[in-house]
């Protein structure tokens, strides 16, 4: 194996005076903009019978759901729950820890439920509309993880394995207890690892977007696109976790391989299968192009 590529990007994209703009933040911004642009395109095709302003409200509420739900989800799923009564301000220290996709998903669903009731739409018609847009942010978010050199995978000698300098401390710990890894460490000046962020970017971002977008190009029965999203994401995330190291503070939760990401993905797989089964008897709504001041009356709850 030749010398692996070293992932050593500057996490700061550029500076505006004293303010530093990070790549990870830009990925979030691009994800929101991309979802809004593609969503507006779908709205104009009649896939959500609401005005442009109403869709703008949905996009804003979904964005807030991602941010709030993602942060709360991380603190609940991936940290010691004692922070609630010992250090509640930890919730707002977004630079310490991170975000949870599963928490962000719950936040988006909560925002979508509130918005759907307000506009008298069936909740799953809204979810079916939003589902093909989510992989845009997912893929860009994983690219941001890669640029930051975080959430790396397990040691590997595959031709595309990469060295992550941010994993140096863990590299030394692993090499100290494994002679083979110690040899790799000496040979490559670091442990080559699976670029699991790129795996997730490809599967959860590119593949999911293409599949959901193509399938939803024609009107589909209610629940179908939502179910396909849950099934695809759950399976992809569960699979990639086998080559991605678990969060240090949690480790493996059972059997020496089960991670929190896999546990949280199992309900998505089950719900996805259930929704796909429900779609077989669900109605297929026609395309309805709403005027800019129209009120949605299709698919009432």
CSV table of C-alpha atoms in Angstrom, one decimal:
chain,number,residue,atom,x,y,z
A,1,UNK,CA,0.0,0.0,0.0
A,2,UNK,CA,1.3,3.4,-0.9
A,3,UNK,CA,1.3,6.3,1.5
A,4,UNK,CA,-2.4,7.1,2.3
A,5,UNK,CA,-3.9,10.5,1.8
A,6,UNK,CA,-3.7,12.6,4.9
A,7,UNK,CA,-6.9,14.5,5.7
A,8,UNK,CA,-5.6,17.8,7.0
A,9,UNK,CA,-7.9,20.5,5.7
A,10,UNK,CA,-8.3,23.9,7.4
A,11,UNK,CA,-11.8,23.8,9.0
A,12,UNK,CA,-12.0,27.6,8.5
A,13,UNK,CA,-13.2,28.5,5.0
A,14,UNK,CA,-12.5,32.2,5.3
A,15,UNK,CA,-12.6,35.1,7.7
A,16,UNK,CA,-14.7,38.2,7.8
A,17,UNK,CA,-12.7,40.4,10.2
A,18,UNK,CA,-12.7,38.8,13.6
A,19,UNK,CA,-15.4,36.3,12.4
A,20,UNK,CA,-14.3,32.9,11.1
A,21,UNK,CA,-16.6,31.1,8.7
A,22,UNK,CA,-16.1,27.3,9.1
A,23,UNK,CA,-16.7,24.8,6.3
A,24,UNK,CA,-19.1,22.8,8.5
A,25,UNK,CA,-21.3,25.8,8.9
A,26,UNK,CA,-21.2,26.5,5.2
A,27,UNK,CA,-22.3,22.9,4.5
A,28,UNK,CA,-25.4,23.5,6.7
A,29,UNK,CA,-26.1,26.7,4.8
A,30,UNK,CA,-25.7,25.1,1.4
A,31,UNK,CA,-27.9,22.2,2.6
A,32,UNK,CA,-30.7,24.5,3.6
A,33,UNK,CA,-30.4,26.6,0.3
A,34,UNK,CA,-30.3,23.4,-1.8
A,35,UNK,CA,-33.3,22.0,-0.1
A,36,UNK,CA,-35.2,25.2,-0.5
A,37,UNK,CA,-34.4,25.5,-4.2
A,38,UNK,CA,-35.3,21.9,-5.0
A,39,UNK,CA,-38.4,22.2,-2.8
A,40,UNK,CA,-39.6,25.3,-4.6
A,41,UNK,CA,-39.1,23.5,-7.9
A,42,UNK,CA,-41.3,20.6,-6.6
A,43,UNK,CA,-43.9,23.0,-5.2
A,44,UNK,CA,-44.2,24.7,-8.6
A,45,UNK,CA,-44.8,21.3,-10.1
A,46,UNK,CA,-47.8,20.9,-7.8
A,47,UNK,CA,-46.4,18.4,-5.4
A,48,UNK,CA,-47.4,20.5,-2.4
A,49,UNK,CA,-50.6,22.6,-2.9
A,50,UNK,CA,-49.5,25.7,-1.0
A,51,UNK,CA,-48.3,29.2,-1.9
A,52,UNK,CA,-44.6,30.1,-2.1
A,53,UNK,CA,-44.9,32.0,1.2
A,54,UNK,CA,-46.4,29.0,2.9
A,55,UNK,CA,-43.5,26.8,1.6
A,56,UNK,CA,-41.1,29.4,2.9
A,57,UNK,CA,-42.6,29.0,6.3
A,58,UNK,CA,-42.2,25.2,6.1
A,59,UNK,CA,-38.5,25.6,5.1
A,60,UNK,CA,-37.8,27.9,8.0
A,61,UNK,CA,-39.6,25.7,10.6
A,62,UNK,CA,-37.7,22.7,9.2
A,63,UNK,CA,-34.4,24.5,9.5
A,64,UNK,CA,-35.1,25.3,13.1
A,65,UNK,CA,-36.2,21.7,13.7
A,66,UNK,CA,-32.9,20.5,12.4
A,67,UNK,CA,-30.8,22.8,14.6
A,68,UNK,CA,-32.8,22.5,17.8
A,69,UNK,CA,-33.7,18.9,17.4
A,70,UNK,CA,-30.2,18.0,16.3
A,71,UNK,CA,-28.6,19.6,19.3
A,72,UNK,CA,-31.1,18.3,21.9
A,73,UNK,CA,-30.9,14.8,20.3
A,74,UNK,CA,-27.1,14.8,20.6
A,75,UNK,CA,-27.3,15.8,24.3
A,76,UNK,CA,-29.9,13.1,25.0
A,77,UNK,CA,-28.6,10.3,22.9
A,78,UNK,CA,-24.8,10.7,23.1
A,79,UNK,CA,-24.0,12.3,26.5
A,80,UNK,CA,-24.5,11.5,30.1
A,81,UNK,CA,-28.0,12.6,31.0
A,82,UNK,CA,-26.8,14.2,34.2
A,83,UNK,CA,-26.1,17.4,32.3
A,84,UNK,CA,-29.8,18.3,32.6
A,85,UNK,CA,-29.6,19.0,36.3
A,86,UNK,CA,-25.8,19.6,36.7
A,87,UNK,CA,-24.9,21.7,33.7
A,88,UNK,CA,-28.0,22.7,31.7
A,89,UNK,CA,-26.1,25.4,29.8
A,90,UNK,CA,-24.1,22.6,28.0
A,91,UNK,CA,-27.1,22.4,25.6
A,92,UNK,CA,-26.0,25.7,24.1
A,93,UNK,CA,-22.3,24.9,23.8
A,94,UNK,CA,-22.6,23.7,20.3
A,95,UNK,CA,-18.9,23.7,19.8
A,96,UNK,CA,-18.6,21.0,22.5
A,97,UNK,CA,-20.0,17.8,21.1
A,98,UNK,CA,-22.1,18.0,18.0
A,99,UNK,CA,-25.5,17.3,16.4
A,100,UNK,CA,-27.5,14.2,16.0
A,101,UNK,CA,-29.3,13.3,12.8
A,102,UNK,CA,-32.0,11.3,14.6
A,103,UNK,CA,-32.7,14.3,16.8
A,104,UNK,CA,-32.7,16.6,13.8
A,105,UNK,CA,-35.2,14.3,12.1
A,106,UNK,CA,-37.5,14.4,15.1
A,107,UNK,CA,-37.2,18.2,15.1
A,108,UNK,CA,-38.2,18.3,11.4
A,109,UNK,CA,-41.1,16.0,11.9
A,110,UNK,CA,-42.4,18.1,14.9
A,111,UNK,CA,-42.1,21.2,12.7
A,112,UNK,CA,-43.8,19.5,9.8
A,113,UNK,CA,-46.7,18.3,12.0
A,114,UNK,CA,-47.3,21.8,13.3
A,115,UNK,CA,-47.1,23.3,9.9
A,116,UNK,CA,-49.4,20.7,8.3
A,117,UNK,CA,-52.1,21.2,10.9
A,118,UNK,CA,-51.9,25.0,10.3
A,119,UNK,CA,-52.3,24.5,6.6
A,120,UNK,CA,-54.9,21.7,6.8
A,121,UNK,CA,-52.6,19.2,5.0
A,122,UNK,CA,-52.2,15.5,5.8
A,123,UNK,CA,-49.0,15.2,7.8
A,124,UNK,CA,-47.5,12.4,5.6
A,125,UNK,CA,-48.2,14.4,2.4
A,126,UNK,CA,-45.8,17.0,3.9
A,127,UNK,CA,-43.3,14.3,4.9
A,128,UNK,CA,-43.5,12.7,1.5
A,129,UNK,CA,-42.7,16.1,0.0
A,130,UNK,CA,-39.8,16.9,2.3
A,131,UNK,CA,-38.2,13.5,2.3
A,132,UNK,CA,-36.3,13.8,-1.1
A,133,UNK,CA,-34.9,17.1,0.0
A,134,UNK,CA,-33.3,15.9,3.2
A,135,UNK,CA,-30.4,13.9,1.6
A,136,UNK,CA,-29.0,17.2,0.2
A,137,UNK,CA,-28.2,18.4,3.7
A,138,UNK,CA,-27.2,14.9,4.8
A,139,UNK,CA,-24.6,14.6,2.1
A,140,UNK,CA,-23.1,18.1,2.6
A,141,UNK,CA,-23.0,17.6,6.4
A,142,UNK,CA,-21.0,14.4,5.9
A,143,UNK,CA,-18.6,16.3,3.6
A,144,UNK,CA,-18.3,18.9,6.4
A,145,UNK,CA,-17.4,16.0,8.8
A,146,UNK,CA,-14.7,14.9,6.4
A,147,UNK,CA,-13.2,18.4,6.0
A,148,UNK,CA,-13.1,18.6,9.8
A,149,UNK,CA,-11.4,15.2,10.0
A,150,UNK,CA,-13.9,13.9,12.5
A,151,UNK,CA,-16.2,10.8,12.8
A,152,UNK,CA,-13.5,8.7,11.2
A,153,UNK,CA,-13.7,5.0,10.5
A,154,UNK,CA,-11.8,1.9,11.8
A,155,UNK,CA,-8.2,1.2,10.8
A,156,UNK,CA,-7.9,-0.3,7.3
A,157,UNK,CA,-5.4,-1.1,4.6
A,158,UNK,CA,-7.8,-0.6,1.7
A,159,UNK,CA,-6.4,1.4,-1.2
A,160,UNK,CA,-8.6,4.3,-0.3
A,161,UNK,CA,-7.9,4.3,3.4
A,162,UNK,CA,-6.8,7.7,4.8
A,163,UNK,CA,-4.9,9.1,7.7
A,164,UNK,CA,-6.8,11.5,10.1
A,165,UNK,CA,-4.4,13.6,12.2
A,166,UNK,CA,-7.2,14.5,14.6
A,167,UNK,CA,-7.3,10.8,15.5
A,168,UNK,CA,-3.7,10.8,16.6
A,169,UNK,CA,-4.5,10.2,20.3
A,170,UNK,CA,-6.7,7.3,19.5
A,171,UNK,CA,-4.2,6.0,17.0
A,172,UNK,CA,-1.6,5.8,19.7
A,173,UNK,CA,-4.0,4.0,22.1
A,174,UNK,CA,-4.9,1.4,19.5
A,175,UNK,CA,-1.3,0.9,18.4
A,176,UNK,CA,-0.2,0.5,22.0
A,177,UNK,CA,-2.3,-2.7,22.4
A,178,UNK,CA,-2.0,-4.2,18.9
A,179,UNK,CA,1.3,-5.1,17.3
A,180,UNK,CA,-0.1,-5.1,13.8
A,181,UNK,CA,-1.5,-1.6,14.2
A,182,UNK,CA,1.7,-0.5,15.7
A,183,UNK,CA,3.5,-1.6,12.6
A,184,UNK,CA,1.0,0.3,10.4
A,185,UNK,CA,1.6,3.3,12.6
A,186,UNK,CA,5.3,3.2,12.1
A,187,UNK,CA,5.1,2.5,8.4
A,188,UNK,CA,2.5,5.2,7.5
A,189,UNK,CA,3.2,7.7,10.4
A,190,UNK,CA,-0.5,7.3,11.4
A,191,UNK,CA,-3.2,4.7,11.2
A,192,UNK,CA,-4.9,4.4,7.8
A,193,UNK,CA,-8.7,4.4,8.4
A,194,UNK,CA,-11.9,4.0,6.5
A,195,UNK,CA,-13.1,7.4,5.3
A,196,UNK,CA,-16.6,6.6,6.7
A,197,UNK,CA,-17.7,10.2,6.3
A,198,UNK,CA,-17.4,9.7,2.5
A,199,UNK,CA,-19.2,6.4,2.6
A,200,UNK,CA,-22.1,8.2,4.4
A,201,UNK,CA,-22.0,11.2,2.0
A,202,UNK,CA,-22.3,8.8,-0.9
A,203,UNK,CA,-25.0,6.6,0.5
A,204,UNK,CA,-27.1,8.9,2.7
A,205,UNK,CA,-26.5,11.9,0.4
A,206,UNK,CA,-26.0,11.0,-3.3
A,207,UNK,CA,-27.7,7.6,-3.5
A,208,UNK,CA,-30.6,8.5,-1.4
A,209,UNK,CA,-31.2,11.8,-3.2
A,210,UNK,CA,-31.1,10.1,-6.6
A,211,UNK,CA,-33.4,7.2,-5.6
A,212,UNK,CA,-36.0,9.4,-3.8
A,213,UNK,CA,-35.9,12.1,-6.5
A,214,UNK,CA,-36.4,9.6,-9.3
A,215,UNK,CA,-39.1,7.6,-7.5
A,216,UNK,CA,-41.0,10.8,-6.6
A,217,UNK,CA,-40.9,12.2,-10.1
A,218,UNK,CA,-44.3,10.6,-10.7
A,219,UNK,CA,-47.2,10.9,-8.1
A,220,UNK,CA,-46.9,8.1,-5.6
A,221,UNK,CA,-49.2,6.7,-3.0
A,222,UNK,CA,-49.2,8.5,0.4
A,223,UNK,CA,-46.5,7.1,2.8
A,224,UNK,CA,-44.4,5.6,0.0
A,225,UNK,CA,-41.6,8.2,-0.2
A,226,UNK,CA,-41.5,8.6,3.6
A,227,UNK,CA,-41.2,4.8,4.0
A,228,UNK,CA,-38.5,4.6,1.4
A,229,UNK,CA,-36.6,7.3,3.1
A,230,UNK,CA,-36.7,5.6,6.5
A,231,UNK,CA,-35.8,2.2,5.1
A,232,UNK,CA,-32.9,3.5,3.0
A,233,UNK,CA,-31.4,5.8,5.7
A,234,UNK,CA,-31.8,3.1,8.4
A,235,UNK,CA,-30.1,0.4,6.3
A,236,UNK,CA,-27.3,2.7,5.1
A,237,UNK,CA,-26.5,4.1,8.5
A,238,UNK,CA,-26.7,0.6,10.2
A,239,UNK,CA,-24.2,-0.8,7.6
A,240,UNK,CA,-21.7,2.1,7.7
A,241,UNK,CA,-21.5,1.8,11.5
A,242,UNK,CA,-19.7,-1.5,11.1
A,243,UNK,CA,-16.6,0.4,9.7
A,244,UNK,CA,-17.1,3.6,11.7
A,245,UNK,CA,-15.7,3.9,15.2
A,246,UNK,CA,-18.4,4.5,17.9
A,247,UNK,CA,-18.5,7.8,19.9
A,248,UNK,CA,-15.7,7.6,22.4
A,249,UNK,CA,-17.9,8.5,25.4
A,250,UNK,CA,-20.3,5.6,24.6
A,251,UNK,CA,-18.2,2.9,22.9
A,252,UNK,CA,-20.0,-0.3,21.8
A,253,UNK,CA,-23.3,-0.9,23.7
A,254,UNK,CA,-23.7,-4.6,23.1
A,255,UNK,CA,-22.1,-7.7,21.5
A,256,UNK,CA,-18.8,-5.8,20.9
A,257,UNK,CA,-20.2,-4.2,17.8
A,258,UNK,CA,-23.6,-2.6,18.4
A,259,UNK,CA,-23.5,1.2,18.4
A,260,UNK,CA,-25.9,4.0,19.4
A,261,UNK,CA,-26.2,4.9,15.7
A,262,UNK,CA,-27.4,1.4,14.9
A,263,UNK,CA,-29.9,1.3,17.8
A,264,UNK,CA,-31.4,4.6,16.6
A,265,UNK,CA,-31.6,3.4,13.0
A,266,UNK,CA,-33.5,0.2,13.8
A,267,UNK,CA,-36.8,2.1,14.4
A,268,UNK,CA,-36.4,3.9,11.1
A,269,UNK,CA,-36.0,0.6,9.3
A,270,UNK,CA,-39.2,-0.8,11.0
A,271,UNK,CA,-41.2,2.4,10.4
A,272,UNK,CA,-40.0,2.5,6.8
A,273,UNK,CA,-41.3,-1.0,6.2
A,274,UNK,CA,-44.6,-0.2,7.9
A,275,UNK,CA,-45.1,2.9,5.8
A,276,UNK,CA,-44.3,1.1,2.6
A,277,UNK,CA,-46.9,-1.5,3.5
A,278,UNK,CA,-49.4,1.2,4.3
A,279,UNK,CA,-48.8,2.9,1.0
A,280,UNK,CA,-50.2,-0.1,-0.9
A,281,UNK,CA,-53.7,0.9,0.2
A,282,UNK,CA,-53.2,4.7,0.4
A,283,UNK,CA,-54.5,7.2,-2.1
A,284,UNK,CA,-52.3,8.8,-4.8
A,285,UNK,CA,-53.0,12.6,-4.8
A,286,UNK,CA,-53.0,14.5,-8.0
A,287,UNK,CA,-50.7,17.4,-8.7
A,288,UNK,CA,-52.2,20.7,-7.6
A,289,UNK,CA,-50.4,23.9,-8.4
A,290,UNK,CA,-51.5,26.5,-5.9
A,291,UNK,CA,-51.6,30.2,-6.5
A,292,UNK,CA,-49.3,32.5,-4.6
A,293,UNK,CA,-52.1,33.4,-2.2
A,294,UNK,CA,-53.9,30.0,-2.3
A,295,UNK,CA,-54.8,28.1,0.8
A,296,UNK,CA,-54.2,24.3,0.7
A,297,UNK,CA,-57.4,22.3,0.9
A,298,UNK,CA,-56.1,19.0,-0.6
A,299,UNK,CA,-55.4,16.0,1.6
A,300,UNK,CA,-56.9,17.4,4.9
A,301,UNK,CA,-55.9,15.8,8.1
